[in-house]
Amino acid sequence: MNQPLAYIHPEAKIAENAVVEPFSTIYKNVEIGEGTWIGPNVTIMEGARIGKNCKIYPGAVISAAPQDLKYKGEPSTVQIGDNTVIRECVTINRGTALDKNTTKIGSNCLIMAYVHVAHDCIIGDSVIVANSVQLAGHIEIQDFVFIGGTTAVQQFVKIGAHTMIGGGSLVRKDVPPFIKAAREPLSYAGINSVGLRRRGYTNEKINEIQQIYRILFLNGLNYAAALDKIELDLPPSDERDEIVNFFRSSERGVIRGYTPKDAD
């Protein structure tokens, strides 16, 4: 930790076996866990809480002030879980007192180069965010999500677990769990069956999820009628209830199924 070409504020709390490479700057009120590697030319500002065995690559700026005109300098944080990789030139802004007061990225995540994570975003565990994705403020991304490169996500959007979003997408509405989403406007593009199998879901469980989404997107029912039919016709399960609760709790509205007129 006695790196002569890095600036480390004396009040920063850094594990003894963490590595800070030359020309990085670490402000006060920062905590960095065991085994974490901070590459050269990284800036870690006040309020950063970085877990164990993380890797942060050159040019990243962690816990800068929010780009929000309502922010008045109040103390807030960025929390990054264990084993998460932050690639080159990623920017992660800390939270605001008007919302969660923190921006959070879970464990075992990969945040690729040039991603921006705005204030008060909450990202779950094992999430992959590909190059140049732009996340506006107040977004929630649940576990095991993959977001393709150059995607832009509008503020307050919620993305359900095990979802895969195609590259170059514009995400204006909530994206429910277990699906693939693509096209313009962003639409349902099937079940994320490959991802689910990789995570141990059985064929029977995947078929159950497919049946739920057939009712929601392919039966010609509005969402309220489809959700009632799902609860009436299909037996309770964790996945059924997760999907139903996601739709019923959505505040922005949920993406819809693809129809041929969308291609016009």
CSV table of C-alpha atoms in Angstrom, one decimal:
chain,number,residue,atom,x,y,z
A,1,MET,CA,0.0,0.0,0.0
A,2,ASN,CA,3.0,2.3,0.1
A,3,GLN,CA,2.7,3.1,-3.6
A,4,PRO,CA,4.7,6.3,-4.1
A,5,LEU,CA,3.0,7.2,-7.4
A,6,ALA,CA,-0.6,6.9,-6.1
A,7,TYR,CA,-2.4,9.3,-3.8
A,8,ILE,CA,-4.3,7.6,-1.0
A,9,HIS,CA,-6.0,9.8,1.6
A,10,PRO,CA,-4.8,8.8,5.1
A,11,GLU,CA,-8.4,8.3,6.3
A,12,ALA,CA,-9.2,5.8,3.6
A,13,LYS,CA,-9.6,2.2,4.9
A,14,ILE,CA,-7.9,-0.2,2.6
A,15,ALA,CA,-7.1,-3.9,3.3
A,16,GLU,CA,-3.4,-4.7,3.7
A,17,ASN,CA,-3.4,-7.0,0.7
A,18,ALA,CA,-5.3,-4.8,-1.6
A,19,VAL,CA,-3.2,-3.4,-4.5
A,20,VAL,CA,-3.3,0.2,-5.7
A,21,GLU,CA,-1.4,0.8,-8.9
A,22,PRO,CA,0.4,4.0,-9.9
A,23,PHE,CA,-1.4,7.3,-10.6
A,24,SER,CA,-4.7,6.3,-8.9
A,25,THR,CA,-6.4,8.6,-6.5
A,26,ILE,CA,-8.4,7.4,-3.5
A,27,TYR,CA,-10.3,10.0,-1.4
A,28,LYS,CA,-11.2,9.9,2.3
A,29,ASN,CA,-14.3,8.0,3.5
A,30,VAL,CA,-13.4,5.1,1.2
A,31,GLU,CA,-13.3,1.4,2.1
A,32,ILE,CA,-11.6,-1.3,0.0
A,33,GLY,CA,-11.7,-5.0,0.9
A,34,GLU,CA,-9.2,-7.7,0.9
A,35,GLY,CA,-7.6,-8.9,-2.4
A,36,THR,CA,-9.0,-6.0,-4.5
A,37,TRP,CA,-6.9,-4.7,-7.3
A,38,ILE,CA,-7.2,-1.0,-8.2
A,39,GLY,CA,-5.5,-0.4,-11.6
A,40,PRO,CA,-3.6,2.6,-12.7
A,41,ASN,CA,-5.4,5.9,-13.3
A,42,VAL,CA,-8.5,5.0,-11.3
A,43,THR,CA,-10.3,7.6,-9.2
A,44,ILE,CA,-12.2,6.5,-6.2
A,45,MET,CA,-14.1,9.3,-4.5
A,46,GLU,CA,-15.8,9.8,-1.1
A,47,GLY,CA,-18.4,7.3,-0.1
A,48,ALA,CA,-17.1,4.2,-2.1
A,49,ARG,CA,-17.5,0.8,-0.4
A,50,ILE,CA,-15.7,-1.8,-2.4
A,51,GLY,CA,-15.8,-5.5,-1.5
A,52,LYS,CA,-13.2,-8.3,-1.6
A,53,ASN,CA,-11.4,-9.5,-4.7
A,54,CYS,CA,-12.7,-6.9,-7.0
A,55,LYS,CA,-10.8,-5.6,-10.1
A,56,ILE,CA,-11.1,-2.0,-11.2
A,57,TYR,CA,-9.4,-1.1,-14.5
A,58,PRO,CA,-7.8,2.1,-15.7
A,59,GLY,CA,-9.9,5.2,-16.2
A,60,ALA,CA,-12.8,4.2,-14.0
A,61,VAL,CA,-14.3,6.8,-11.7
A,62,ILE,CA,-16.2,5.4,-8.7
A,63,SER,CA,-18.5,7.3,-6.4
A,64,ALA,CA,-18.4,10.7,-8.2
A,65,ALA,CA,-21.2,13.2,-7.3
A,66,PRO,CA,-24.5,12.5,-9.0
A,67,GLN,CA,-25.3,14.3,-12.2
A,68,ASP,CA,-28.6,15.4,-10.7
A,69,LEU,CA,-29.4,19.1,-10.2
A,70,LYS,CA,-31.4,18.1,-7.0
A,71,TYR,CA,-28.2,16.8,-5.3
A,72,LYS,CA,-26.9,19.3,-2.7
A,73,GLY,CA,-23.8,17.6,-1.6
A,74,GLU,CA,-25.3,15.4,1.1
A,75,PRO,CA,-23.2,12.3,2.1
A,76,SER,CA,-24.1,9.2,0.1
A,77,THR,CA,-22.4,6.0,-1.1
A,78,VAL,CA,-21.5,3.6,-3.8
A,79,GLN,CA,-21.5,-0.1,-2.7
A,80,ILE,CA,-19.8,-2.7,-4.8
A,81,GLY,CA,-19.9,-6.4,-3.7
A,82,ASP,CA,-17.2,-9.1,-3.8
A,83,ASN,CA,-15.6,-10.5,-6.9
A,84,THR,CA,-17.0,-7.8,-9.2
A,85,VAL,CA,-15.0,-6.5,-12.2
A,86,ILE,CA,-15.2,-2.9,-13.3
A,87,ARG,CA,-13.6,-2.4,-16.7
A,88,GLU,CA,-12.0,0.6,-18.3
A,89,CYS,CA,-13.6,4.1,-18.1
A,90,VAL,CA,-16.7,3.0,-16.2
A,91,THR,CA,-18.4,5.8,-14.2
A,92,ILE,CA,-20.5,5.0,-11.2
A,93,ASN,CA,-22.2,7.9,-9.4
A,94,ARG,CA,-23.2,7.8,-5.7
A,95,GLY,CA,-26.8,8.0,-4.5
A,96,THR,CA,-29.0,10.9,-3.4
A,97,ALA,CA,-30.8,11.6,-0.2
A,98,LEU,CA,-34.1,12.0,-2.2
A,99,ASP,CA,-34.0,8.3,-3.1
A,100,LYS,CA,-31.9,5.4,-1.7
A,101,ASN,CA,-28.8,7.5,-0.7
A,102,THR,CA,-26.7,4.8,-2.4
A,103,THR,CA,-25.9,3.2,-5.7
A,104,LYS,CA,-25.3,-0.5,-5.4
A,105,ILE,CA,-23.7,-3.2,-7.5
A,106,GLY,CA,-23.8,-6.7,-6.2
A,107,SER,CA,-21.2,-9.5,-6.1
A,108,ASN,CA,-19.8,-11.4,-9.1
A,109,CYS,CA,-20.8,-8.8,-11.6
A,110,LEU,CA,-19.0,-7.7,-14.8
A,111,ILE,CA,-19.4,-4.1,-15.8
A,112,MET,CA,-17.7,-3.7,-19.2
A,113,ALA,CA,-15.8,-0.7,-20.6
A,114,TYR,CA,-17.5,2.8,-20.9
A,115,VAL,CA,-20.6,1.8,-18.9
A,116,HIS,CA,-22.3,4.6,-16.9
A,117,VAL,CA,-24.3,3.8,-13.8
A,118,ALA,CA,-26.2,6.8,-12.5
A,119,HIS,CA,-27.2,7.7,-9.0
A,120,ASP,CA,-29.5,5.4,-7.0
A,121,CYS,CA,-29.3,2.4,-9.3
A,122,ILE,CA,-29.5,-1.0,-7.7
A,123,ILE,CA,-27.8,-3.9,-9.6
A,124,GLY,CA,-28.1,-7.4,-8.2
A,125,ASP,CA,-25.6,-10.3,-8.2
A,126,SER,CA,-24.0,-12.0,-11.3
A,127,VAL,CA,-25.1,-9.2,-13.6
A,128,ILE,CA,-23.2,-8.6,-16.9
A,129,VAL,CA,-23.5,-5.1,-18.4
A,130,ALA,CA,-21.8,-5.0,-21.8
A,131,ASN,CA,-19.7,-2.2,-23.3
A,132,SER,CA,-21.1,1.4,-23.5
A,133,VAL,CA,-24.4,0.7,-21.8
A,134,GLN,CA,-25.9,3.8,-20.2
A,135,LEU,CA,-28.0,3.5,-17.1
A,136,ALA,CA,-30.0,6.5,-16.0
A,137,GLY,CA,-30.9,7.1,-12.3
A,138,HIS,CA,-33.1,5.0,-10.1
A,139,ILE,CA,-32.9,1.8,-12.1
A,140,GLU,CA,-33.3,-1.6,-10.6
A,141,ILE,CA,-31.6,-4.6,-12.2
A,142,GLN,CA,-32.2,-8.0,-10.5
A,143,ASP,CA,-29.8,-11.0,-10.4
A,144,PHE,CA,-28.4,-12.8,-13.5
A,145,VAL,CA,-29.3,-10.2,-16.0
A,146,PHE,CA,-27.3,-9.7,-19.2
A,147,ILE,CA,-27.6,-6.3,-21.0
A,148,GLY,CA,-26.1,-6.1,-24.5
A,149,GLY,CA,-23.7,-3.4,-25.6
A,150,THR,CA,-24.7,0.3,-26.3
A,151,THR,CA,-28.1,-0.2,-24.7
A,152,ALA,CA,-29.7,2.8,-23.0
A,153,VAL,CA,-32.1,2.3,-20.0
A,154,GLN,CA,-34.5,5.1,-19.0
A,155,GLN,CA,-34.7,6.2,-15.4
A,156,PHE,CA,-36.9,4.2,-12.9
A,157,VAL,CA,-37.0,1.2,-15.2
A,158,LYS,CA,-37.0,-2.3,-13.5
A,159,ILE,CA,-35.4,-5.3,-15.1
A,160,GLY,CA,-36.3,-8.7,-13.8
A,161,ALA,CA,-34.0,-11.6,-12.9
A,162,HIS,CA,-32.5,-13.9,-15.6
A,163,THR,CA,-33.4,-11.5,-18.4
A,164,MET,CA,-31.3,-11.0,-21.5
A,165,ILE,CA,-31.6,-7.7,-23.4
A,166,GLY,CA,-30.3,-7.4,-26.9
A,167,GLY,CA,-27.5,-5.0,-27.8
A,168,GLY,CA,-28.4,-1.5,-29.0
A,169,SER,CA,-31.8,-1.6,-27.2
A,170,LEU,CA,-33.8,1.4,-25.9
A,171,VAL,CA,-35.4,0.3,-22.6
A,172,ARG,CA,-38.3,2.6,-21.8
A,173,LYS,CA,-40.5,0.2,-19.8
A,174,ASP,CA,-40.0,-2.6,-17.3
A,175,VAL,CA,-38.7,-5.9,-18.5
A,176,PRO,CA,-40.1,-9.0,-16.7
A,177,PRO,CA,-38.0,-11.9,-15.5
A,178,PHE,CA,-36.8,-15.0,-17.4
A,179,ILE,CA,-37.1,-13.6,-20.9
A,180,LYS,CA,-35.2,-12.3,-23.9
A,181,ALA,CA,-36.0,-8.7,-25.0
A,182,ALA,CA,-35.1,-7.2,-28.4
A,183,ARG,CA,-36.3,-5.3,-31.4
A,184,GLU,CA,-37.6,-1.7,-31.6
A,185,PRO,CA,-39.7,-0.9,-29.7
A,186,LEU,CA,-38.3,-3.3,-27.2
A,187,SER,CA,-40.5,-6.4,-27.1
A,188,TYR,CA,-40.7,-9.9,-25.7
A,189,ALA,CA,-38.5,-12.2,-27.8
A,190,GLY,CA,-39.0,-15.6,-26.1
A,191,ILE,CA,-37.7,-17.2,-22.9
A,192,ASN,CA,-34.1,-17.0,-21.9
A,193,SER,CA,-33.9,-20.8,-22.0
A,194,VAL,CA,-30.1,-21.0,-22.5
A,195,GLY,CA,-29.4,-18.9,-19.5
A,196,LEU,CA,-31.9,-20.7,-17.4
A,197,ARG,CA,-30.4,-24.1,-18.3
A,198,ARG,CA,-27.0,-22.9,-17.4
A,199,ARG,CA,-28.3,-22.0,-13.9
A,200,GLY,CA,-29.9,-25.4,-13.3
A,201,TYR,CA,-33.5,-24.8,-14.3
A,202,THR,CA,-35.1,-28.1,-15.5
A,203,ASN,CA,-37.0,-28.5,-18.8
A,204,GLU,CA,-40.2,-28.8,-16.8
A,205,LYS,CA,-39.6,-25.5,-15.1
A,206,ILE,CA,-38.7,-23.8,-18.3
A,207,ASN,CA,-41.8,-25.1,-20.0
A,208,GLU,CA,-43.9,-23.8,-17.1
A,209,ILE,CA,-42.3,-20.3,-17.6
A,210,GLN,CA,-43.0,-20.5,-21.3
A,211,GLN,CA,-46.7,-21.3,-20.7
A,212,ILE,CA,-47.0,-18.3,-18.4
A,213,TYR,CA,-45.6,-16.0,-21.1
A,214,ARG,CA,-47.8,-17.5,-23.8
A,215,ILE,CA,-50.8,-16.4,-21.8
A,216,LEU,CA,-49.3,-13.0,-21.2
A,217,PHE,CA,-48.0,-12.2,-24.7
A,218,LEU,CA,-49.6,-14.5,-27.2
A,219,ASN,CA,-53.2,-15.1,-26.2
A,220,GLY,CA,-54.5,-11.7,-27.1
A,221,LEU,CA,-55.5,-10.9,-23.5
A,222,ASN,CA,-54.7,-7.6,-21.8
A,223,TYR,CA,-52.3,-8.0,-18.9
A,224,ALA,CA,-55.0,-7.8,-16.2
A,225,ALA,CA,-57.0,-10.6,-17.7
A,226,ALA,CA,-53.9,-12.7,-18.5
A,227,LEU,CA,-52.7,-12.5,-14.9
A,228,ASP,CA,-56.1,-13.5,-13.6
A,229,LYS,CA,-56.1,-16.5,-16.0
A,230,ILE,CA,-52.5,-17.5,-14.9
A,231,GLU,CA,-53.5,-17.5,-11.2
A,232,LEU,CA,-56.7,-19.5,-12.0
A,233,ASP,CA,-55.3,-22.1,-14.4
A,234,LEU,CA,-51.7,-22.6,-13.3
A,235,PRO,CA,-50.6,-24.1,-10.0
A,236,PRO,CA,-48.7,-21.8,-7.6
A,237,SER,CA,-44.9,-21.8,-7.9
A,238,ASP,CA,-42.1,-19.4,-7.1
A,239,GLU,CA,-41.6,-18.5,-10.8
A,240,ARG,CA,-45.3,-18.0,-11.4
A,241,ASP,CA,-45.7,-15.7,-8.4
A,242,GLU,CA,-42.5,-13.8,-9.3
A,243,ILE,CA,-43.8,-13.1,-12.8
A,244,VAL,CA,-47.3,-12.1,-11.6
A,245,ASN,CA,-46.0,-9.9,-8.8
A,246,PHE,CA,-43.6,-8.2,-11.2
A,247,PHE,CA,-46.4,-7.3,-13.6
A,248,ARG,CA,-48.8,-6.1,-10.9
A,249,SER,CA,-46.1,-4.0,-9.1
A,250,SER,CA,-44.8,-2.3,-12.3
A,251,GLU,CA,-45.1,1.5,-12.2
A,252,ARG,CA,-43.7,2.3,-15.6
A,253,GLY,CA,-45.6,-0.4,-17.4
A,254,VAL,CA,-44.2,-3.6,-18.9
A,255,ILE,CA,-42.9,-4.2,-22.5
A,256,ARG,CA,-45.3,-5.9,-24.8
A,257,GLY,CA,-45.2,-8.9,-27.1
A,258,TYR,CA,-43.9,-8.3,-30.7
A,259,THR,CA,-46.4,-7.9,-33.4
A,260,PRO,CA,-45.8,-7.7,-37.2
A,261,LYS,CA,-46.9,-4.0,-37.3
A,262,ASP,CA,-43.9,-3.1,-35.1
A,263,ALA,CA,-41.7,-3.8,-38.1
A,264,ASP,CA,-43.5,-1.2,-40.3
